[in-house]
PDB file of C-alpha atoms in Angstrom:
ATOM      1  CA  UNK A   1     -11.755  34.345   5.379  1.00 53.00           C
ATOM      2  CA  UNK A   2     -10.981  35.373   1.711  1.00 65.00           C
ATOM      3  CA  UNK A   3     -11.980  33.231  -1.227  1.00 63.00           C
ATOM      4  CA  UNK A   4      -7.946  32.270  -1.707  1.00 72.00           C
ATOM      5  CA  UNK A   5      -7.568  31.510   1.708  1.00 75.00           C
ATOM      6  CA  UNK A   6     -10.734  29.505   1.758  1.00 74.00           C
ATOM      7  CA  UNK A   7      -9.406  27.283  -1.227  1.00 80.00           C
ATOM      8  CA  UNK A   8      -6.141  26.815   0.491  1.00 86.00           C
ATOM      9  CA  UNK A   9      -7.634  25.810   3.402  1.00 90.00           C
ATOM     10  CA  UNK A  10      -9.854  23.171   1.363  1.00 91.00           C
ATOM     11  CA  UNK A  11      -6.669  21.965  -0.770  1.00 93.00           C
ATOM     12  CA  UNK A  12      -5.149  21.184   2.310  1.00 94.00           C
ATOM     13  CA  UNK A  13      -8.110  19.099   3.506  1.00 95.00           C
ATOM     14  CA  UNK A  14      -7.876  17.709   0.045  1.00 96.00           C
ATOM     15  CA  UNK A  15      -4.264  16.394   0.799  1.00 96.00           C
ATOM     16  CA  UNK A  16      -4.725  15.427   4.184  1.00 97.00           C
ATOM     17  CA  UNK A  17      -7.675  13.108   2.685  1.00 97.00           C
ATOM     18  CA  UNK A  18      -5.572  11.878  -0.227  1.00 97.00           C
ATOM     19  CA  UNK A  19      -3.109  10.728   2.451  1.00 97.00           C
ATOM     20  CA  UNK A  20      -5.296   8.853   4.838  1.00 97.00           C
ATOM     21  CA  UNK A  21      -6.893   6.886   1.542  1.00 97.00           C
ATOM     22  CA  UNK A  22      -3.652   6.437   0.181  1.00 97.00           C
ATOM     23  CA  UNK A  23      -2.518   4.784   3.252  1.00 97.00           C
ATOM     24  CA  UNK A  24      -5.567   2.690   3.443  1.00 96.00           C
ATOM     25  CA  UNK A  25      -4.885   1.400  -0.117  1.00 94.00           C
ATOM     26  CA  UNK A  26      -1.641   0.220   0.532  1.00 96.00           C
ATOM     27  CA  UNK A  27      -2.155  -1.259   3.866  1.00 96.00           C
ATOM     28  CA  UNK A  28      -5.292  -3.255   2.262  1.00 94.00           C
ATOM     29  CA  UNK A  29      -3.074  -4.478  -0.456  1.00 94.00           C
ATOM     30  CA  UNK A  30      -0.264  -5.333   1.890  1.00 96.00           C
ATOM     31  CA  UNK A  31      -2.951  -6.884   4.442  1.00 95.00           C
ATOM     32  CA  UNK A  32      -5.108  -8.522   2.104  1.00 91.00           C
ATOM     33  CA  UNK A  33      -3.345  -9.278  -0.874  1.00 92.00           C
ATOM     34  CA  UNK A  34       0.414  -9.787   0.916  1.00 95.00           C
ATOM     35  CA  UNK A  35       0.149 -10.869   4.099  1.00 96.00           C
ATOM     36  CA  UNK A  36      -3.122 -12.791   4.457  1.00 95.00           C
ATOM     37  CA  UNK A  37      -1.951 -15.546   2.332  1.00 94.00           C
ATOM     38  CA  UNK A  38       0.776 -16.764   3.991  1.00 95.00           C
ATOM     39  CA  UNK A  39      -1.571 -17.312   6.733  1.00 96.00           C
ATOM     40  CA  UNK A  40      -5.379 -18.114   6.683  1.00 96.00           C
ATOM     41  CA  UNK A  41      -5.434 -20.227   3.629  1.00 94.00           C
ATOM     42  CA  UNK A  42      -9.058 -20.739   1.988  1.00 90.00           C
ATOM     43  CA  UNK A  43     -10.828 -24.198   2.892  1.00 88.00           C
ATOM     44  CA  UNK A  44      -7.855 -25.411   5.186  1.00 93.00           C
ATOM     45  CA  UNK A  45      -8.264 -24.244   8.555  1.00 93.00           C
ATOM     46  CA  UNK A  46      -5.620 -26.904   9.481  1.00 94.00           C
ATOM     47  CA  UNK A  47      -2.974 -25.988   7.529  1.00 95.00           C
ATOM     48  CA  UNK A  48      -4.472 -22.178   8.877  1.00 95.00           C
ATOM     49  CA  UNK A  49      -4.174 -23.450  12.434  1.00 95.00           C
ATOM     50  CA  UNK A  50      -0.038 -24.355  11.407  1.00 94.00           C
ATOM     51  CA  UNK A  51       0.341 -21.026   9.919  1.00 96.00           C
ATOM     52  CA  UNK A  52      -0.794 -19.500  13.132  1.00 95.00           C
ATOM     53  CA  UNK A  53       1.298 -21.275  15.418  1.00 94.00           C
ATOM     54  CA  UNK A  54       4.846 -20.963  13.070  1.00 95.00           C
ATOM     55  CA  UNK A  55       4.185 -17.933  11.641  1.00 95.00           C
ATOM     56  CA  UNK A  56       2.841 -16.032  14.655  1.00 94.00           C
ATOM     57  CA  UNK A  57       4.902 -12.494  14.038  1.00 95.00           C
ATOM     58  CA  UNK A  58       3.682 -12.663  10.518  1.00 96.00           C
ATOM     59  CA  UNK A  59       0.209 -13.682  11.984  1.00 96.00           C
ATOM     60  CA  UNK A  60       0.410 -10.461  14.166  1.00 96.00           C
ATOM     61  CA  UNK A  61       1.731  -8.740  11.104  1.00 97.00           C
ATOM     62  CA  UNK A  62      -1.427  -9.244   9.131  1.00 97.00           C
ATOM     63  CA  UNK A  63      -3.960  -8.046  12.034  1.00 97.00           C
ATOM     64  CA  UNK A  64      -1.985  -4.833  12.607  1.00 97.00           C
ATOM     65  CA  UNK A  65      -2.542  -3.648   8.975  1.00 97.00           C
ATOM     66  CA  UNK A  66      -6.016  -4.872   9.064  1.00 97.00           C
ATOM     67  CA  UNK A  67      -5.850  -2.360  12.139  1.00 97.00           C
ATOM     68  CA  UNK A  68      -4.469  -0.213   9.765  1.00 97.00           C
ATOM     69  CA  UNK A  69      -7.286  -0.193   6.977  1.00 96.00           C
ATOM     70  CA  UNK A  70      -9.741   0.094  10.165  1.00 97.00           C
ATOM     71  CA  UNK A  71      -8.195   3.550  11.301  1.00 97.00           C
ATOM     72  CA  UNK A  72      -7.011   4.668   7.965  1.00 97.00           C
ATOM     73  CA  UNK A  73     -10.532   3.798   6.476  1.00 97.00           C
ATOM     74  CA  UNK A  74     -12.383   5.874   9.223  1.00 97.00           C
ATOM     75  CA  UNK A  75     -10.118   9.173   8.789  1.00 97.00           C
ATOM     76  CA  UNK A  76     -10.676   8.889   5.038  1.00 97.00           C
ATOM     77  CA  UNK A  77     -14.642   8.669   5.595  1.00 97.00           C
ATOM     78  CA  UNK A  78     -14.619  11.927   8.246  1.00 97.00           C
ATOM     79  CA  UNK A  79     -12.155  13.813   6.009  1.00 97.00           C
ATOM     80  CA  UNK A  80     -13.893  13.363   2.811  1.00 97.00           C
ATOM     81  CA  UNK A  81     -17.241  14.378   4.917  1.00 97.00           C
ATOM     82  CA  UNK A  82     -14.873  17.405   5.866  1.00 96.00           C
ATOM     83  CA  UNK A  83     -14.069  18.348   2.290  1.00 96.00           C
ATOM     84  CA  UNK A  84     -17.276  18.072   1.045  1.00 95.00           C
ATOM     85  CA  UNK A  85     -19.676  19.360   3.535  1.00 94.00           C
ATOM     86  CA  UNK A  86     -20.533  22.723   2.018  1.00 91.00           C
ATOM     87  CA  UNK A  87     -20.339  21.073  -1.591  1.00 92.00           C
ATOM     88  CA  UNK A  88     -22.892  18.622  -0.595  1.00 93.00           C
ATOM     89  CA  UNK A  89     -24.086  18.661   3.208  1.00 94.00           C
ATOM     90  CA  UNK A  90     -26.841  15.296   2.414  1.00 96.00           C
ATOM     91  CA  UNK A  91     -23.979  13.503  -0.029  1.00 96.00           C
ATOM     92  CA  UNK A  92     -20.797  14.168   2.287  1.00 96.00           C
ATOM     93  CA  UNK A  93     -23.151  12.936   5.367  1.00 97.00           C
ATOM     94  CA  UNK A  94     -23.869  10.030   3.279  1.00 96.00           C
ATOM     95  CA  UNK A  95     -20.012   9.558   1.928  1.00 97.00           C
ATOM     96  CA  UNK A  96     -18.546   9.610   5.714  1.00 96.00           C
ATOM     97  CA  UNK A  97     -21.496   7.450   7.350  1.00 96.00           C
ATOM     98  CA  UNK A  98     -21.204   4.640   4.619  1.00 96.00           C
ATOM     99  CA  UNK A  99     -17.118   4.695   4.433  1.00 95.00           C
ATOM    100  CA  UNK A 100     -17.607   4.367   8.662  1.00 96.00           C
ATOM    101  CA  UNK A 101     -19.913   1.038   7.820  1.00 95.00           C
ATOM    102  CA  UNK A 102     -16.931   0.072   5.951  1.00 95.00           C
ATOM    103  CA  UNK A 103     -14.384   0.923   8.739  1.00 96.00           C
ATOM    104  CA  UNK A 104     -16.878  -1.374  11.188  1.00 96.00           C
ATOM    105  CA  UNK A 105     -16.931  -4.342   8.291  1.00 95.00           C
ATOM    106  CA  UNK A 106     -13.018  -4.644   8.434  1.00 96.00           C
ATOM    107  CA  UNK A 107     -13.140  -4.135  12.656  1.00 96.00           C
ATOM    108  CA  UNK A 108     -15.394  -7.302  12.770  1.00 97.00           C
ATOM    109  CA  UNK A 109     -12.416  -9.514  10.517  1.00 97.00           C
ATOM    110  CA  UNK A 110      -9.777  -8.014  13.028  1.00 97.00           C
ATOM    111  CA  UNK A 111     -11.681  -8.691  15.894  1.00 97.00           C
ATOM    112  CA  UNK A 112     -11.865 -12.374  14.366  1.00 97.00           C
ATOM    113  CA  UNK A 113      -8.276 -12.434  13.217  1.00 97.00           C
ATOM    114  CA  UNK A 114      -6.964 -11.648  16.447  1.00 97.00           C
ATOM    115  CA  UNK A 115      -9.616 -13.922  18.408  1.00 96.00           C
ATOM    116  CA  UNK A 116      -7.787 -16.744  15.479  1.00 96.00           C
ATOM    117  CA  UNK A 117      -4.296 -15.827  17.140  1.00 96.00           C
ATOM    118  CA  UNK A 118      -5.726 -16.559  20.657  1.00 94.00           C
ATOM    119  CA  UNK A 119      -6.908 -19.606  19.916  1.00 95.00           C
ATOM    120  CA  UNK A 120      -4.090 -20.862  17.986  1.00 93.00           C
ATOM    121  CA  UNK A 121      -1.744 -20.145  21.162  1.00 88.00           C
ATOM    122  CA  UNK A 122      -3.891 -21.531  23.163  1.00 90.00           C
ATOM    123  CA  UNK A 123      -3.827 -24.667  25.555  1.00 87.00           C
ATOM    124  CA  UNK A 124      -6.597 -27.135  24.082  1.00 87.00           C
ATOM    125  CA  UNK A 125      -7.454 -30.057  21.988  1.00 89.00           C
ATOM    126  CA  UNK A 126      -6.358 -29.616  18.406  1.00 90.00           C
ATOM    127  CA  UNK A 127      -9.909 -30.889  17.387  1.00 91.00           C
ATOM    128  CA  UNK A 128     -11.545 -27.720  18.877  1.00 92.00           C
ATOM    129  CA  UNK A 129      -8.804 -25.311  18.263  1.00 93.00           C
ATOM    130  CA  UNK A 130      -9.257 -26.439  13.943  1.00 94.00           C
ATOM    131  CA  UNK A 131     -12.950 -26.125  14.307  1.00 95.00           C
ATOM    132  CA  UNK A 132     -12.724 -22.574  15.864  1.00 95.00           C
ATOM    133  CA  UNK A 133     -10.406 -21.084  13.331  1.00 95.00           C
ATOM    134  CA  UNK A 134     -12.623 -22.376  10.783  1.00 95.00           C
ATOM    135  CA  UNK A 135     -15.020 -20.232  12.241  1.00 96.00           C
ATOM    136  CA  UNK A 136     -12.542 -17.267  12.669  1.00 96.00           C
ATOM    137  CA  UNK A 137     -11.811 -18.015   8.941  1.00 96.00           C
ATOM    138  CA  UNK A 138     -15.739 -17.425   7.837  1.00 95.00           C
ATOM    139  CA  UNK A 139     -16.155 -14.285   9.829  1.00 96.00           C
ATOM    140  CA  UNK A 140     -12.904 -12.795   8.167  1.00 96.00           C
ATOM    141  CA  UNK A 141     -14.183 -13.760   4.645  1.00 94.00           C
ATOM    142  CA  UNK A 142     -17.667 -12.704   4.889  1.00 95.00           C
ATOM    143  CA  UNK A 143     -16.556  -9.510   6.605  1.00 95.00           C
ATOM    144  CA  UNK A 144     -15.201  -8.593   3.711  1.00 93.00           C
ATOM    145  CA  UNK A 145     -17.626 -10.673   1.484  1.00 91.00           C
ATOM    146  CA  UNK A 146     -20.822  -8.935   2.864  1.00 91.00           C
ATOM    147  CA  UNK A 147     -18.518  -5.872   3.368  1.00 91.00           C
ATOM    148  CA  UNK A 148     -18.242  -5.312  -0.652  1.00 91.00           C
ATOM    149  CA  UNK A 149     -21.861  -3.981  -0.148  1.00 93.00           C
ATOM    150  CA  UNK A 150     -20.804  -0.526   1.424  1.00 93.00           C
ATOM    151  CA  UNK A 151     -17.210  -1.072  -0.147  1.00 93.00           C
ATOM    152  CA  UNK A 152     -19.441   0.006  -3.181  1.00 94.00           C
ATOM    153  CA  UNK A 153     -22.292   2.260  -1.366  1.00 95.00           C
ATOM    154  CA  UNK A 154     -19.580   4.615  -0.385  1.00 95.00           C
ATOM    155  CA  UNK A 155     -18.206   5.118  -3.835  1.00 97.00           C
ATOM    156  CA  UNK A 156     -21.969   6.342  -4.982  1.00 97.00           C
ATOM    157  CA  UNK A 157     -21.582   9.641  -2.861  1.00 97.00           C
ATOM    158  CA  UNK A 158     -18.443  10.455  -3.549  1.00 97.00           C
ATOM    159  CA  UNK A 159     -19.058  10.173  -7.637  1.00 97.00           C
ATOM    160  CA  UNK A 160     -22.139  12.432  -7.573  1.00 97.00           C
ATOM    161  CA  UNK A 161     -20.294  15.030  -5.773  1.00 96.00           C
ATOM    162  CA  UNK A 162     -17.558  15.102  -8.106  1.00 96.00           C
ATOM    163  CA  UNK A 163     -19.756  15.071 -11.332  1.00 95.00           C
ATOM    164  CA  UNK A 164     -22.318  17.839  -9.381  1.00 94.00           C
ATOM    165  CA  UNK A 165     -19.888  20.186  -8.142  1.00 92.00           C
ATOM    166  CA  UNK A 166     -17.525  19.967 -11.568  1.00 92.00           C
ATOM    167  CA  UNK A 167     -14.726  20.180  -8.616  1.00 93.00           C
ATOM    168  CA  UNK A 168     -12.311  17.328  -9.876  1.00 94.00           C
ATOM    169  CA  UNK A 169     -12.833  15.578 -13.275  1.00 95.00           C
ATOM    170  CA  UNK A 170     -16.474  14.759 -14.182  1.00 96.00           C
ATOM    171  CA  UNK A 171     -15.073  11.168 -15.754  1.00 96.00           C
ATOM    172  CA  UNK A 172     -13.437  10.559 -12.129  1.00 97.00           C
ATOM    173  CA  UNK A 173     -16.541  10.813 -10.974  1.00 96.00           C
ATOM    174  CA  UNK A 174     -17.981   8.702 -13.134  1.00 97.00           C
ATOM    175  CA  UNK A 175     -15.649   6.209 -12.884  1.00 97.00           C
ATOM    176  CA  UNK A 176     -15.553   6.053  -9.297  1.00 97.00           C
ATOM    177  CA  UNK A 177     -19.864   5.306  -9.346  1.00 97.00           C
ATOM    178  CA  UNK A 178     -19.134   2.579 -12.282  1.00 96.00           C
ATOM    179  CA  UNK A 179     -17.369   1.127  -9.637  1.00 96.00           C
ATOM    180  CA  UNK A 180     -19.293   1.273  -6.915  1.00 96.00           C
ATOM    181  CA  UNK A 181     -21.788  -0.599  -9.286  1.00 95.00           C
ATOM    182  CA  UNK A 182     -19.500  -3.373  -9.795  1.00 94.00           C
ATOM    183  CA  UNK A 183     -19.084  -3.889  -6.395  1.00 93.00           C
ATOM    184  CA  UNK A 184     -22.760  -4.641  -5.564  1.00 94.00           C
ATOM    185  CA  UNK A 185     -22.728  -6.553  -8.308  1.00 93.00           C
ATOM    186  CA  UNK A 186     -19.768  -8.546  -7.763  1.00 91.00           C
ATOM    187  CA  UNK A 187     -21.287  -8.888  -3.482  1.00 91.00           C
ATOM    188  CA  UNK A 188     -24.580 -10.246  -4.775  1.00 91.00           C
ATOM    189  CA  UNK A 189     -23.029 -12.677  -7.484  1.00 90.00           C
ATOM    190  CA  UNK A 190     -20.845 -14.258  -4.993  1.00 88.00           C
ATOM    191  CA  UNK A 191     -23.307 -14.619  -2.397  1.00 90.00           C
ATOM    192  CA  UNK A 192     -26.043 -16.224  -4.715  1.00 89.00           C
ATOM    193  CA  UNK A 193     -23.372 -18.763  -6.288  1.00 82.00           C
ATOM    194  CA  UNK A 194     -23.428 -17.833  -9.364  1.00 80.00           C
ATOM    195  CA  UNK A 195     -19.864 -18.646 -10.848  1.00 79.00           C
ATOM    196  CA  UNK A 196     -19.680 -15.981 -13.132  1.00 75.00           C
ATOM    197  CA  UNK A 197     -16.421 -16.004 -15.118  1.00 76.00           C
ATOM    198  CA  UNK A 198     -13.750 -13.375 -14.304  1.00 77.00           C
ATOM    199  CA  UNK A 199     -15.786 -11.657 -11.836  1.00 77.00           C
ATOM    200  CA  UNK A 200     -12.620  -9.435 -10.284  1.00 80.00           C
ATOM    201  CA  UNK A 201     -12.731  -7.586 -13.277  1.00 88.00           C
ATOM    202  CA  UNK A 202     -16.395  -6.135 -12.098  1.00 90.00           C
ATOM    203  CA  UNK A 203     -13.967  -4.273  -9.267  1.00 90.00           C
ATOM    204  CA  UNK A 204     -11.019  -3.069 -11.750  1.00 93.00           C
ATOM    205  CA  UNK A 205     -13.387   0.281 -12.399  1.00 94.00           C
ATOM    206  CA  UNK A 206     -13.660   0.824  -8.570  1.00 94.00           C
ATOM    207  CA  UNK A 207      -9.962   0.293  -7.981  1.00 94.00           C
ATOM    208  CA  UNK A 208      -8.421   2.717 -11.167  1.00 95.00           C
ATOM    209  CA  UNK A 209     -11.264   5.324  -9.594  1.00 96.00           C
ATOM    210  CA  UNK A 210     -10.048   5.019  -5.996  1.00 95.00           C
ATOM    211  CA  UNK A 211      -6.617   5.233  -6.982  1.00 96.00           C
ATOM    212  CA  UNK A 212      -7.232   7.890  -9.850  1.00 97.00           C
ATOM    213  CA  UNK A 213      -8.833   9.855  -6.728  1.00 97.00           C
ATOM    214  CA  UNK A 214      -6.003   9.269  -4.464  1.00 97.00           C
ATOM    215  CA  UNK A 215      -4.071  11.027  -7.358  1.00 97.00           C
ATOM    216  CA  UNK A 216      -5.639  13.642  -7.529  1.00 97.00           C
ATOM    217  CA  UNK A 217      -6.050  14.529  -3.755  1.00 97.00           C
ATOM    218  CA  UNK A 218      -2.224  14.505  -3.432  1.00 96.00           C
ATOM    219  CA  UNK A 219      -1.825  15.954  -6.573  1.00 95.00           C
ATOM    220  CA  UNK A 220      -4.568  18.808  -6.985  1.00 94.00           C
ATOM    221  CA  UNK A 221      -6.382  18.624  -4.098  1.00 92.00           C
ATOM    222  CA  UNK A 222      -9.714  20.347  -5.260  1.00 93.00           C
ATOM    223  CA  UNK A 223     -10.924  22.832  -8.216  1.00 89.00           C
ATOM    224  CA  UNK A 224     -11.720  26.197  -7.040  1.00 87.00           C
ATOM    225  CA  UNK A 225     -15.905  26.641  -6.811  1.00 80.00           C
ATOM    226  CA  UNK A 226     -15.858  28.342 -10.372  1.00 69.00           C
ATOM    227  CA  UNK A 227     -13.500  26.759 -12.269  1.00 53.00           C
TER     228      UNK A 227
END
């Protein structure tokens, strides 16, 4: 294979990796930020429990594009292992085993979403039914919670192979590892109780560098080696 054809074939991997994270980013925002809302609301796993029950399709809704970020997530992990490999063999290993941990986090809140639907619909006392979906409710937020861990870990690889291999922008790279920083830190404040004052901000780095990346994939896809 000639060097042209070579960097075709990698832009094209580029691409097809921009388009599985893009489509992981939007079904997390419309999933998490959209959907999940209107349904499991925070410290009320009554009013959850009604939610459930009257806004079933919605319900269903949610869990298929927390489906979504499960499948999308995975493909993004073993296609940025895929464009990176003979960059960085030991990084891109790294990059598509910790974006898989990710992919698992978000499995575990569907797995409890969905086992949340089946107990809403289901034929027993309401007392047991609210105490369940509390449950549900915790596993779904720590998911994600203790997720943030390798929502951050991930971004490390993926920073040091831009800024080693001069392939995209060095300050994407840079970026991208500032937020995978702020996501460790942001995991560990929440689960020691600090109440540190706007704390979301600690993930805005993270989410300009993910979507800066997303960008770029579609965009550029990937320097050639020398450039």
């Amino acid at each position: 294979m000639t060097i042209n054809n070579h960097h075709s074939e990698l832009i094209k991997t580029a691409r097809i990796t921009g388009i599985w994270y893009l489509i992981m980013g939007i079904s997390g925002i419309l999933g998490f930020v959209v959907f999940h809302p209107q349904i499991f609301v925070s410290g009320d796993p009554e009013k959850t429990l009604t939610n459930l029950v009257n806004l079933e399709s919605t319900a269903r809704i949610r869990l298929l594009f927390e489906f979504a970020i499960v499948v999308s997530q995975a493909l993004t992990a073993v296609w940025f292992y895929k464009l990176f490999k003979n960059i960085d063999e030991w990084a891109a290993w790294t990059l598509g085993i910790w974006g898989m941990i990710n992919s698992v986090a978000i499995m575990i809140s569907a797995i409890a979403m969905a086992s949340a639907i089946g107990i809403a619909n289901a034929s027993m006392p309401m007392e047991n039914q609210i105490l369940l979906i509390q449950m549900f409710q915790n596993i779904i937020a720590n998911a994600w919670g203790v997720g943030g861990l390798f929502f951050g870990l991930w971004l490390f690889p993926m920073g040091y192979i831009v800024i080693k291999s001069k392939r995209m922008p060095i300050w994407l790279g840079r970026v991208i590892i500032l937020g995978g920083i702020g996501y460790l830190i942001s995991t560990i404040v929440s689960y020691t109780g600090i109440n540190l004052p706007y704390k979301r901000l600690l993930i805005l780095p993270a989410t300009i560098g993910e979507f800066w990346m997303i960008g770029y994939l579609l965009i550029f896809g990937i320097r050639p080696k020398n450039e």
